[in-house]
XYZ file of C-alpha atoms in Angstrom:
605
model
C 2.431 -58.577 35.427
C -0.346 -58.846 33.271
C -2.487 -55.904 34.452
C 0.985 -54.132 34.737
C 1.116 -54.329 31.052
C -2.103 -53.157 30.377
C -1.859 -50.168 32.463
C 1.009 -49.164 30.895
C -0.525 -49.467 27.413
C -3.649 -48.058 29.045
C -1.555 -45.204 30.018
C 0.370 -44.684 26.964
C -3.123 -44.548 24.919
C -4.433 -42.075 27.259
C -1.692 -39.970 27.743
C -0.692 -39.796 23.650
C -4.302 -39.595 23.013
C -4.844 -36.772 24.873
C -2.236 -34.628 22.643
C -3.129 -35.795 19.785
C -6.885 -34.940 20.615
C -6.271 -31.477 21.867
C -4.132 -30.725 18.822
C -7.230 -31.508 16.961
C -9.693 -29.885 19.205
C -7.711 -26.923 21.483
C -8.901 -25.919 24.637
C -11.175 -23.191 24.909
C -11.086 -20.046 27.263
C -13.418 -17.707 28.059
C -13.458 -14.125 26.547
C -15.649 -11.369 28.816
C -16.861 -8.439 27.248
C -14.491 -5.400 27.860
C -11.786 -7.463 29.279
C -8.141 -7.735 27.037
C -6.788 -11.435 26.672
C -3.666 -11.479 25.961
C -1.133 -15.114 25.093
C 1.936 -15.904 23.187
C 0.590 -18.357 19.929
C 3.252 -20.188 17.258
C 2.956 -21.387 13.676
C 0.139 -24.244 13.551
C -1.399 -23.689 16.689
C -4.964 -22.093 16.723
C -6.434 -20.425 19.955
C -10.164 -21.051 20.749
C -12.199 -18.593 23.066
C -16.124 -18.468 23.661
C -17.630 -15.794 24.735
C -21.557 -14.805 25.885
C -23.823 -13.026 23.976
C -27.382 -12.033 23.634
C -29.057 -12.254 20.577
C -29.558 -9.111 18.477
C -26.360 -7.885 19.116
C -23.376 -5.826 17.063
C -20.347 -6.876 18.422
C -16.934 -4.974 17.737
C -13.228 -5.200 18.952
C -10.068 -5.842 17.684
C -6.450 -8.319 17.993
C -3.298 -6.105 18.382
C -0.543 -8.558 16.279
C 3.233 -7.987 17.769
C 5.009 -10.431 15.224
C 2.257 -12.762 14.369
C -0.897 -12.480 12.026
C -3.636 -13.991 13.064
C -7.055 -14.633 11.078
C -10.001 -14.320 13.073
C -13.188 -16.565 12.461
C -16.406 -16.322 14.606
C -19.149 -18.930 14.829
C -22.636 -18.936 16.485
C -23.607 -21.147 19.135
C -24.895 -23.561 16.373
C -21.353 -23.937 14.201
C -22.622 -20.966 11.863
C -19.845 -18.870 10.801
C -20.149 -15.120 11.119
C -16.713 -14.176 10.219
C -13.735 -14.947 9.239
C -10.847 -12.427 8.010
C -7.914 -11.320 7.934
C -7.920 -7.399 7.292
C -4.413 -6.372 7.847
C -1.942 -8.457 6.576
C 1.419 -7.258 8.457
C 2.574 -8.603 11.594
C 2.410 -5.347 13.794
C -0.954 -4.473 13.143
C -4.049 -4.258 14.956
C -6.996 -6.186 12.897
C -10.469 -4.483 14.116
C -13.706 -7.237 13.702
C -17.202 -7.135 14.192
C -20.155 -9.680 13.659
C -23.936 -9.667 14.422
C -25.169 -11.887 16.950
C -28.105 -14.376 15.761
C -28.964 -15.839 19.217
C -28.336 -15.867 22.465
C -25.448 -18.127 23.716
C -21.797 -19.170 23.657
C -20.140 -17.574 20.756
C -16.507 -19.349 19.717
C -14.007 -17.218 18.551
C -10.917 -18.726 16.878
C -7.813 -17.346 16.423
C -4.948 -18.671 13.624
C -1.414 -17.227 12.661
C -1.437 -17.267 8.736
C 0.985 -16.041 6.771
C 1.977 -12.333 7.052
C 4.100 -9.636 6.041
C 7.110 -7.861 7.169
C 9.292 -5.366 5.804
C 12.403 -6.431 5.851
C 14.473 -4.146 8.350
C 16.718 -6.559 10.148
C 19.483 -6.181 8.056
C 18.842 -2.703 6.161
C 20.117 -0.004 8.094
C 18.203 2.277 5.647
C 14.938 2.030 7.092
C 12.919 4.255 5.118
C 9.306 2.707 4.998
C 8.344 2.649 1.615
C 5.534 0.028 0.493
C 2.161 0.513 -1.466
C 2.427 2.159 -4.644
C 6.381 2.007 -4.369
C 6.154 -1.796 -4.264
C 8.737 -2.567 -1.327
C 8.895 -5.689 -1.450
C 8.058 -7.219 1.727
C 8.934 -10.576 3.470
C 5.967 -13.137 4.272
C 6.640 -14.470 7.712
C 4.991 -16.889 9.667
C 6.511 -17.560 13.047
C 5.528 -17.254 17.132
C 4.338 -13.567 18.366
C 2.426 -12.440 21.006
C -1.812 -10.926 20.468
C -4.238 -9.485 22.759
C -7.643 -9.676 22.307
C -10.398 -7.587 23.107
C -13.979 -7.985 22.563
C -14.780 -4.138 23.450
C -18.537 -3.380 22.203
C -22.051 -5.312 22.144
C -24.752 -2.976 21.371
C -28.237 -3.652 19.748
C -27.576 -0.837 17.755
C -28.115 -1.945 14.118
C -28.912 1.616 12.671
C -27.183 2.370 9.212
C -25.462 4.749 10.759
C -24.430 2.625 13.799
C -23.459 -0.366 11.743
C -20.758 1.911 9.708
C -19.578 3.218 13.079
C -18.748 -0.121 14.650
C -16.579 -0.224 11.474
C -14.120 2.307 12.278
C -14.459 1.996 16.109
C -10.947 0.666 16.274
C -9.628 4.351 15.174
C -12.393 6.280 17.271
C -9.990 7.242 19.691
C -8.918 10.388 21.367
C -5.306 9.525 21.111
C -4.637 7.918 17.822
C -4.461 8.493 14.399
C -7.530 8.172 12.403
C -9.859 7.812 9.531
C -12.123 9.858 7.786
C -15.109 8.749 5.465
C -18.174 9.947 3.863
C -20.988 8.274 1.692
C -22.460 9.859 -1.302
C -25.753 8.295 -3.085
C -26.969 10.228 -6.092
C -26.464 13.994 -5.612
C -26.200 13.901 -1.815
C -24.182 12.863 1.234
C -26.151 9.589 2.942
C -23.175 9.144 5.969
C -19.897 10.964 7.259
C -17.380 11.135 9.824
C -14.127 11.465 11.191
C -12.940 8.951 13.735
C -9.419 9.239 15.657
C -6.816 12.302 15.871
C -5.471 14.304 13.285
C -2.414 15.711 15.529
C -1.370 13.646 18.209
C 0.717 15.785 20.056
C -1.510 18.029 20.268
C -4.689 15.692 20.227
C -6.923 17.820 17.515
C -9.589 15.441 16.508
C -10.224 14.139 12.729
C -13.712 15.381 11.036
C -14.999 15.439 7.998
C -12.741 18.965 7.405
C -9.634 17.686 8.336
C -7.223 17.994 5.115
C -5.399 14.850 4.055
C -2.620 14.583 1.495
C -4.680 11.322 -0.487
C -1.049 9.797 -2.679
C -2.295 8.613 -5.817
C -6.033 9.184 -5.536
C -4.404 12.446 -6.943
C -3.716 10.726 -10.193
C -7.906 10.633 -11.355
C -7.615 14.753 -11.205
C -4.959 14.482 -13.531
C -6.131 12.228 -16.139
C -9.281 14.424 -15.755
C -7.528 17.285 -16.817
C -5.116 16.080 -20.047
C -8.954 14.388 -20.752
C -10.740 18.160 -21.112
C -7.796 19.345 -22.913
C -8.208 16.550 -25.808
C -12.211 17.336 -25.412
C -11.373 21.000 -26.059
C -8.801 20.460 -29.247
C -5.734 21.760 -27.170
C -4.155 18.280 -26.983
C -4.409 14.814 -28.808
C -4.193 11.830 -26.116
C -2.479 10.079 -29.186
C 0.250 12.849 -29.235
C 3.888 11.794 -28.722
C 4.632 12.769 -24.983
C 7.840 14.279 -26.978
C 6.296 16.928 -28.963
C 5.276 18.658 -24.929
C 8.608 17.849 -23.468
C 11.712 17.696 -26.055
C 13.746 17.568 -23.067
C 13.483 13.344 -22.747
C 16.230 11.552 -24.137
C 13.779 8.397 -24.993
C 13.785 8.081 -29.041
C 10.445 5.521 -28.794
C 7.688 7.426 -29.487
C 4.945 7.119 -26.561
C 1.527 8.717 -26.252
C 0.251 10.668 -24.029
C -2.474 7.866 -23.848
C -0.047 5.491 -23.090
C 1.683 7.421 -20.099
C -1.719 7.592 -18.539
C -2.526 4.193 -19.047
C 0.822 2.851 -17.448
C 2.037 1.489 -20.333
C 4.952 4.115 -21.654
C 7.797 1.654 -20.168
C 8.627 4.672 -18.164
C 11.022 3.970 -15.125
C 9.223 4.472 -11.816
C 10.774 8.069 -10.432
C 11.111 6.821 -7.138
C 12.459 3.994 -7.401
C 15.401 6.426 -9.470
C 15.582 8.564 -7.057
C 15.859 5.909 -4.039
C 19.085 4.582 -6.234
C 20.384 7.718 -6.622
C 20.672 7.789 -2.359
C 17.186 10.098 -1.668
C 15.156 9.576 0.691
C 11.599 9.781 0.589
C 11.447 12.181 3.746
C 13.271 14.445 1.597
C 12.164 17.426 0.153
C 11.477 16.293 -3.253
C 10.434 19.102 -5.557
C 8.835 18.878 -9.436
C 11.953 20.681 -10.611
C 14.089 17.762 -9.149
C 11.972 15.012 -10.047
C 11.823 16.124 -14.060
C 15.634 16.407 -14.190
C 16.018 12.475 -12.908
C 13.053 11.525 -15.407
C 15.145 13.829 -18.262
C 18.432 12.630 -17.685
C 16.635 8.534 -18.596
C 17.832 6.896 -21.779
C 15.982 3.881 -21.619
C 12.502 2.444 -20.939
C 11.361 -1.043 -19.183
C 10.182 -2.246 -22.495
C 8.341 -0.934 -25.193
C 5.721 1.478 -25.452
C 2.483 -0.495 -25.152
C 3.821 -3.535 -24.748
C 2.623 -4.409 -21.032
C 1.277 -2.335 -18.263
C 3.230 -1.393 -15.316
C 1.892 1.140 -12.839
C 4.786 4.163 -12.911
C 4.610 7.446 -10.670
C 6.706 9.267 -13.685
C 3.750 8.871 -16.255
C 1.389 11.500 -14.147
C 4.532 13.858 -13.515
C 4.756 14.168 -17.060
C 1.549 14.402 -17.393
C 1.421 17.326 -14.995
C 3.963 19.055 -17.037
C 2.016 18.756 -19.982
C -0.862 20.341 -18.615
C 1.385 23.186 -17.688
C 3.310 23.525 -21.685
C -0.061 23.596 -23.114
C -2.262 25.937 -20.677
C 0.572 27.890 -19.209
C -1.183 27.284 -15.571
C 0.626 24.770 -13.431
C -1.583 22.020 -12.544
C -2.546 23.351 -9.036
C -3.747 26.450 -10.968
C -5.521 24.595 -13.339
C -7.526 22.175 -11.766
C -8.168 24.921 -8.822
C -9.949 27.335 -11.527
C -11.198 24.143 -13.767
C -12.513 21.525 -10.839
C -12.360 22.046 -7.571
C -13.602 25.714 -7.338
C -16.576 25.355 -9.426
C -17.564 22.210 -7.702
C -16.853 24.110 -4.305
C -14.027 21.992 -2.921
C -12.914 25.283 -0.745
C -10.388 23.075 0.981
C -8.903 20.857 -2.033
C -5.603 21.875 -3.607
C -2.407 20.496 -5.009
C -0.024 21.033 -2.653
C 3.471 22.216 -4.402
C 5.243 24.145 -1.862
C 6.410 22.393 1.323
C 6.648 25.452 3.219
C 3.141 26.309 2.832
C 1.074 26.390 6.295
C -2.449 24.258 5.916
C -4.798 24.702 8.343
C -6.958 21.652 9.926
C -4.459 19.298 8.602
C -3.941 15.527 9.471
C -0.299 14.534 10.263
C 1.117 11.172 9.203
C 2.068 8.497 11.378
C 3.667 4.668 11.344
C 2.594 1.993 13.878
C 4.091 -0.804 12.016
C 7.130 -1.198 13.964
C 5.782 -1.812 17.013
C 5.440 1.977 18.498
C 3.949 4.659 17.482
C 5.832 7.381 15.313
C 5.605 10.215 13.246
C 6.040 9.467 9.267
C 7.002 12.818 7.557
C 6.417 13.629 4.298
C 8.215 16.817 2.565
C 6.718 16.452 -1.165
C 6.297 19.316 -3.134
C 5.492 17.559 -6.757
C 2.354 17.289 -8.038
C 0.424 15.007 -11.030
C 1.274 11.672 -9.535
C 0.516 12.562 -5.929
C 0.256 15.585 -3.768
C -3.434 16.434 -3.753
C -4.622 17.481 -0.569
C -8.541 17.069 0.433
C -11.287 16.553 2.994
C -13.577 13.793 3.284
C -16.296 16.668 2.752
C -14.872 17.673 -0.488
C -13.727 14.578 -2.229
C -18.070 13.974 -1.814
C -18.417 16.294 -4.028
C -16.460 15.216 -6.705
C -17.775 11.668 -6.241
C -21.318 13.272 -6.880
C -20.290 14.990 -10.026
C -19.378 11.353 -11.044
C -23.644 11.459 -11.377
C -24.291 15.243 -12.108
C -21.050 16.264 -14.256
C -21.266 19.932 -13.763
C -17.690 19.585 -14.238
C -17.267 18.064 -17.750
C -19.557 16.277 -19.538
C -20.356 12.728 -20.739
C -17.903 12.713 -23.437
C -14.969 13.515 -21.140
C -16.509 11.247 -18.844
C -16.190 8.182 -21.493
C -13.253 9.295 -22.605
C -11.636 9.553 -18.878
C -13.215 5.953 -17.967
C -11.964 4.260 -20.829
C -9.795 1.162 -20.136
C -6.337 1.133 -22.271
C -5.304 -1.561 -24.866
C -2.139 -2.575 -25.151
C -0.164 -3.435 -28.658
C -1.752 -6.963 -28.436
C -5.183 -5.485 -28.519
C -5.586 -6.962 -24.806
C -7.751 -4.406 -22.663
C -6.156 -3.543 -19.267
C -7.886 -2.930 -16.163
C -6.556 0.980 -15.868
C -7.898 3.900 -17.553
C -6.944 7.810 -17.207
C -5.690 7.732 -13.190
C -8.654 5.753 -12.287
C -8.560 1.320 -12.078
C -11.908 -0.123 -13.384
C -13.626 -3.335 -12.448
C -16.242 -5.299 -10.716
C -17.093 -5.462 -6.672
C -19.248 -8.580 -6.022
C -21.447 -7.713 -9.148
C -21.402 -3.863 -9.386
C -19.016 -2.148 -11.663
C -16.816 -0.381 -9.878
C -14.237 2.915 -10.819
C -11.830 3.250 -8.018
C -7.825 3.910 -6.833
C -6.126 3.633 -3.977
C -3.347 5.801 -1.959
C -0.066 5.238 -0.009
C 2.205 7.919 0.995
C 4.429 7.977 3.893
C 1.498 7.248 6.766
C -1.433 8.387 4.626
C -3.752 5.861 3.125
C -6.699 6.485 0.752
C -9.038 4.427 -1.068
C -11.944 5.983 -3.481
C -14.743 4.195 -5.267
C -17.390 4.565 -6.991
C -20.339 2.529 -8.600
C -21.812 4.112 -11.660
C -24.905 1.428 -12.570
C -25.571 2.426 -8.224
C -24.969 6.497 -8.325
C -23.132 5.089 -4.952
C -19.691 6.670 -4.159
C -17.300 5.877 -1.000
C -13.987 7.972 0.203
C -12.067 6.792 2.812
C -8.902 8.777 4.012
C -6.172 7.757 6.782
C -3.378 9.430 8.488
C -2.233 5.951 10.333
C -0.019 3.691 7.977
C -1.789 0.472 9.456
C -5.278 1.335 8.422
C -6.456 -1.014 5.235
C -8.524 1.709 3.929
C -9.377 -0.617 0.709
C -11.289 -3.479 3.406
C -12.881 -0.546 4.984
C -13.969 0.718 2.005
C -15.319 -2.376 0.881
C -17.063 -3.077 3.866
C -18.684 0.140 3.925
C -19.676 -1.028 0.344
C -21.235 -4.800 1.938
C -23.626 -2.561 4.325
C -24.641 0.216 1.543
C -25.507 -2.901 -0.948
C -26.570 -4.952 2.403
C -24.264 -7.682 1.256
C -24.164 -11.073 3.402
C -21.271 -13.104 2.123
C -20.513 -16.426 3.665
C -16.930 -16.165 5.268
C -15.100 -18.797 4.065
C -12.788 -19.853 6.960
C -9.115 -20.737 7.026
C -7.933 -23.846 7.316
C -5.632 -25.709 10.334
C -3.132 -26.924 8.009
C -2.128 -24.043 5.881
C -0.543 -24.925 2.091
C 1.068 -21.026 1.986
C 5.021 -21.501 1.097
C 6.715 -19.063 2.926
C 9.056 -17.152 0.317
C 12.450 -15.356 2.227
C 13.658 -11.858 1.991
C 16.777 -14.061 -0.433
C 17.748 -17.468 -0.584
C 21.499 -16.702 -0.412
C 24.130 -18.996 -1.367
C 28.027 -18.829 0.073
C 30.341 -17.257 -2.017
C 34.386 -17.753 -2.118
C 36.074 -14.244 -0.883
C 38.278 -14.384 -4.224
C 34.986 -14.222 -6.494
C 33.843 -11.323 -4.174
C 37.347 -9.077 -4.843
C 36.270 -9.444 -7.998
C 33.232 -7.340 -7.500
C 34.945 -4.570 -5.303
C 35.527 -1.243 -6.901
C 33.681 1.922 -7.909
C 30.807 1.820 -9.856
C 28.719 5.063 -11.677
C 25.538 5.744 -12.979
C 25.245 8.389 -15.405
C 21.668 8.410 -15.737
C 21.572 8.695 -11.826
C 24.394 11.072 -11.514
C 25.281 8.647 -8.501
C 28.408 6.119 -7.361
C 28.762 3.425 -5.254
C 32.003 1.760 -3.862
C 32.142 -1.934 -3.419
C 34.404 -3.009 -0.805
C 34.448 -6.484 1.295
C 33.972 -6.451 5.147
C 33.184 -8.983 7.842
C 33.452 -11.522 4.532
C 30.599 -9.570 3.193
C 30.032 -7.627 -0.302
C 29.108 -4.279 0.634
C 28.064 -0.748 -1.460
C 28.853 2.538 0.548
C 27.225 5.797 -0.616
C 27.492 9.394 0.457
C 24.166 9.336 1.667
C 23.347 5.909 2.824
C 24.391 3.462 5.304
C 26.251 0.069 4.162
C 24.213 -2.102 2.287
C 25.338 -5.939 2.210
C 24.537 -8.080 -1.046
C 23.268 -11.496 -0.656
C 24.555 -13.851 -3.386
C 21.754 -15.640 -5.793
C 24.055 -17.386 -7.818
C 26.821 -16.752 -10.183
C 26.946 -13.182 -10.608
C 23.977 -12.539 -9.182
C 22.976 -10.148 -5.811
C 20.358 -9.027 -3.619
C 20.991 -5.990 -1.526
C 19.675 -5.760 2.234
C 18.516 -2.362 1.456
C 15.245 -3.673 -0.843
C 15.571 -1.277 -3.850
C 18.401 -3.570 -5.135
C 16.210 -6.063 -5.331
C 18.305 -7.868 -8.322
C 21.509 -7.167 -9.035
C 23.690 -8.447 -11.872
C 27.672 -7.955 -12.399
C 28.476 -8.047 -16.128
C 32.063 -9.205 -17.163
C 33.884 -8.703 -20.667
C 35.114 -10.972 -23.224
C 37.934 -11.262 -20.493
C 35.766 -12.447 -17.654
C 36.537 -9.260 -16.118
C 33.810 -6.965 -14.011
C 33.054 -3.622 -15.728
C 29.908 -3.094 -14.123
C 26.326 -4.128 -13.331
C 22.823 -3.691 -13.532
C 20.063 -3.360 -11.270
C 16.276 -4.129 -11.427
C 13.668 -3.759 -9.285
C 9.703 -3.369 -9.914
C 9.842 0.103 -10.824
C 13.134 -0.048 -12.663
C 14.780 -2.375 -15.577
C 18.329 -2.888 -15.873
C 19.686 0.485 -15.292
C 23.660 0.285 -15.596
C 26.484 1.154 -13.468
C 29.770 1.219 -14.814
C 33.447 0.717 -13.062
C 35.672 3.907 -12.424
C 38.862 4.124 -11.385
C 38.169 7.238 -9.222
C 34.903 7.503 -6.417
């Protein structure tokens, strides 16, 4: 009986040991070189592989993420960590890695879902992708999916050239979208080269030539230009935007200095438009944008009070360059900029209809397949510039040489803003300043449709770095800076993730149940006359729901008294306002682009 009882507890200790030991320390697999490993993995789990290596050695390849994001650390036979990242944060992605082999042996490769992101499409039959510059506002996640893993590449290739390659690898691929990139130190080129497809249906490959609408690296050309028309006396940056454009119904008084710094208070024009039922694979023309931004009566706060990044400042500002020169701003900044600094193939593109050769198509992997992501803009000032990688060199050069402008432009284009505090913001005239790992940096970054684009550029190191995709997945901003690590020959120490992740997972709403007689209460027909737009509230399925002409349903999530969030994310906080009565006569909406704009009950719809 006695030994009975101690082989029991013998094999309860062994048996609950074991688990709690290979929760600790997971099994290990092997990884081969060129072969695709592929598991299911859930939240607090972490996958171990080793794989062999020589010594000397670049090694590339890449996790494709269906659901889960993983971070990726590497370590060298000895425990010394090589990597450890987490490039591309949403959870149908692939994330592309390399590392350098320091000797020859058993390399572990670990593999941990972290908290990712998701736009939020399960309940939003409006599935326009917006994100980026638009600000969708996305849901972190952190639950099971399914990664493969491939460890493709292991060359002793350790060139300049071949270490920047094994960068993009990922998108050198004959039938995918792509990147293209280029290197400038002092006056010349050092590096460049398209990787990927430009036109997948037709599989034309991506070069340095290929022309790429860039998003709002678009917005530095036009804070160049209203910068050379202050230089030249035919402007004042500390004019009232008014005096140009009598048409806006805002009484403040803002500066032109002010809408280029992203502190005007402006409402974001897209984030208008998306209320007012567009969507953004619409043709949206100048004309149609500057009657929304018009038809505004109020601001998100007061001129100069904070800084909030708004498309509508640089549409403006666009317009303004066309009041004072009488040359729209594709005509300006064609005779002005890009022709004298020989950017043949560089243009603002304001007509939709217009046929451009050797031009990248934009496409969406995000979802889990492949698909095109059109884009029908024909508006120009905040976005719309279309480029090569081959051109946009150039200009980063003149950021050295100015044979375009000169140094007092230059200072006065560079210089951060100041709010009414007399605190100095991090933005100046379409370009973000700051500081990469010690070097000063001038930079922006892009997002249109499935067009991404990231520029920088390091004045105290004449260095400059362009980076344009045609693939919404690519993290052009990581590439970029990586690019950046090998040009400086930076060696950070990764810092790697822990087991136990502390990240509180925040949900798309945390709705509360509502009684159905409070929700009649909300039903009814609502308008917007600064939108020029209605929506009809209606209850179905037990549900508050909005109807528009040109939208599907959208169901509103109940925050608390009064309070909604719509399924469809623009309606990101919603607020029903009552009389002295208690009755509903409207609401207001808010989102990060937009500030209480008001609807007001009808009788009619």
């Amino acid at each position: 009986m006695k030994r009975l009882k101690i082989s029991i507890l013998l094999l309860f200790v062994i048996c609950f040991g074991f688990h709690w030991n290979s929760k600790a320390q997971p099994s290990t697999e092997n990884l081969f070189l060129g072969v695709e490993t592929s598991k299911d993995i859930f939240p607090g789990q972490n996958h171990r592989f080793s794989i062999e290596l020589d010594s000397g050695l670049q090694a590339s390849g890449h996790i494709k993420q269906n659901g889960v994001n993983l971070n990726i650390s590497v370590f060298s036979p000895t425990g010394k960590v090589l990597l450890s990242q987490d490039l591309q944060k949403n959870v149908h992605s692939a994330e592309p890695f390399s590392f350098e082999t320091t000797e020859k042996g058993k390399y572990l490769v670990e593999l941990l879902p972290v908290q990712g992101n998701i736009i939020h499409l399960e309940n939003d039959k409006n599935r326009f992708v917006w994100d980026g510059e638009r600000r969708v506002p996305y849901e972190a996640i952190n639950q099971q999916g399914t990664y493969s893993i491939l460890v493709e590449k292991a060359d002793k290739g350790k060139t300049f050239s071949e270490r920047i390659d094994e960068l993009f690898r990922f998108y050198d691929r004959k039938e995918y979208p792509g990147v293209a990139m280029a290197i400038v130190k002092n006056d010349e080129v050092i590096y460049s080269k398209g990787y990927g497809v430009a036109n997948v249906e037709y599989d034309i490959p991506v070069t340095v030539s290929t022309v790429f609408h860039i998003a709002s690296v678009s917005k530095q050309f036009t804070g160049f230009a209203l910068a050379t028309l202050h230089h030249e006396g035919m402007i004042s940056l500390d004019d009232a935007i008014q005096e140009y454009i009598p048409e806006l119904q805002i009484e403040s008084k803002i500066t032109i200095r002010q809408m280029l710094n992203h502190t005007s208070g402006l409402r974001d024009q897209w984030m208008l438009m998306a209320l007012a039922g567009w969507r953004m694979d619409d043709v949206i023309t100048q004309n149609q944008l500057l009657k929304m931004i018009y038809n505004q009566k109020d601001l998100n706060f007061k001129p100069g009070e904070k800084y909030s990044y708004s498309n509508t400042n640089y549409t403006l500002a666009a317009q303004i360059v066309h009041r004072v020169t009488g040359k729209t701003l594709r005509e300006w900044a064609s005779e002005r900029i890009f022709k004298p600094l020989g950017m043949d193939n560089t243009f603002f593109y304001d007509d939709h209809e217009e046929i451009v050769k050797n031009r990248a198509y934009s496409y969406d992997d995000r979802s889990g397949s492949l698909k095109k992501s059109n884009l029908n803009f024909a508006n120009t000032g905040a976005t719309g510039l279309f480029t090569t990688a081959g051109d946009f060199s150039k200009w980063l050069i003149n950021f050295n040489e100015e044979n375009v402008g000169n140094q007092a432009i230059f200072d006065l284009f560079t210089t951060k803003g100041i709010l009414n505090n007399g605190t100095e913001i991090h933005y100046a005239l379409g370009l973000a300043l700051g500081e990469y790992k010690g070097h000063p940096v001038i930079d922006h970054s892009g997002v249109d449709a499935g067009y991404r684009s990231f520029m920088m550029f390091f004045p105290k190191d004449t260095l400059g770095i362009i980076v344009l995709s045609n693939i919404a997945s690519c993290n052009t901003i990581q590439l970029a800076m990586k690019v950046a690590d090998i040009c400086f020959d930076i060696k950070t120490k990764p810092e790697v993730v822990c087991h136990e992740s502390s990240e509180t997972i925040v949900p798309y709403a945390d709705t509360k149940e509502i009684d159905k007689n409070i929700l009649e209460q909300y039903t009814g027909n609502y308008y917007c006359s600064e939108l020029d737009t209605r929506y009809h509230f209606s209850i179905k399925n037990e549900k508050l729901v909005a109807s528009h002409k040109r939208l599907e349903d959208i169901e509103f999530l109940s925050k608390g008294a009064d309070i909604f969030k719509g399924t469809y994310w623009i309606f990101d906080h919603v607020e029903f306002v009552r009389d002295k009565e208690g009755k509903v006569y409207g609401f207001n909406v808010s989102n990060e682009g937009v500030e209480k704009i008001t609807f007001i009950k009808t009788d009619g719809f």
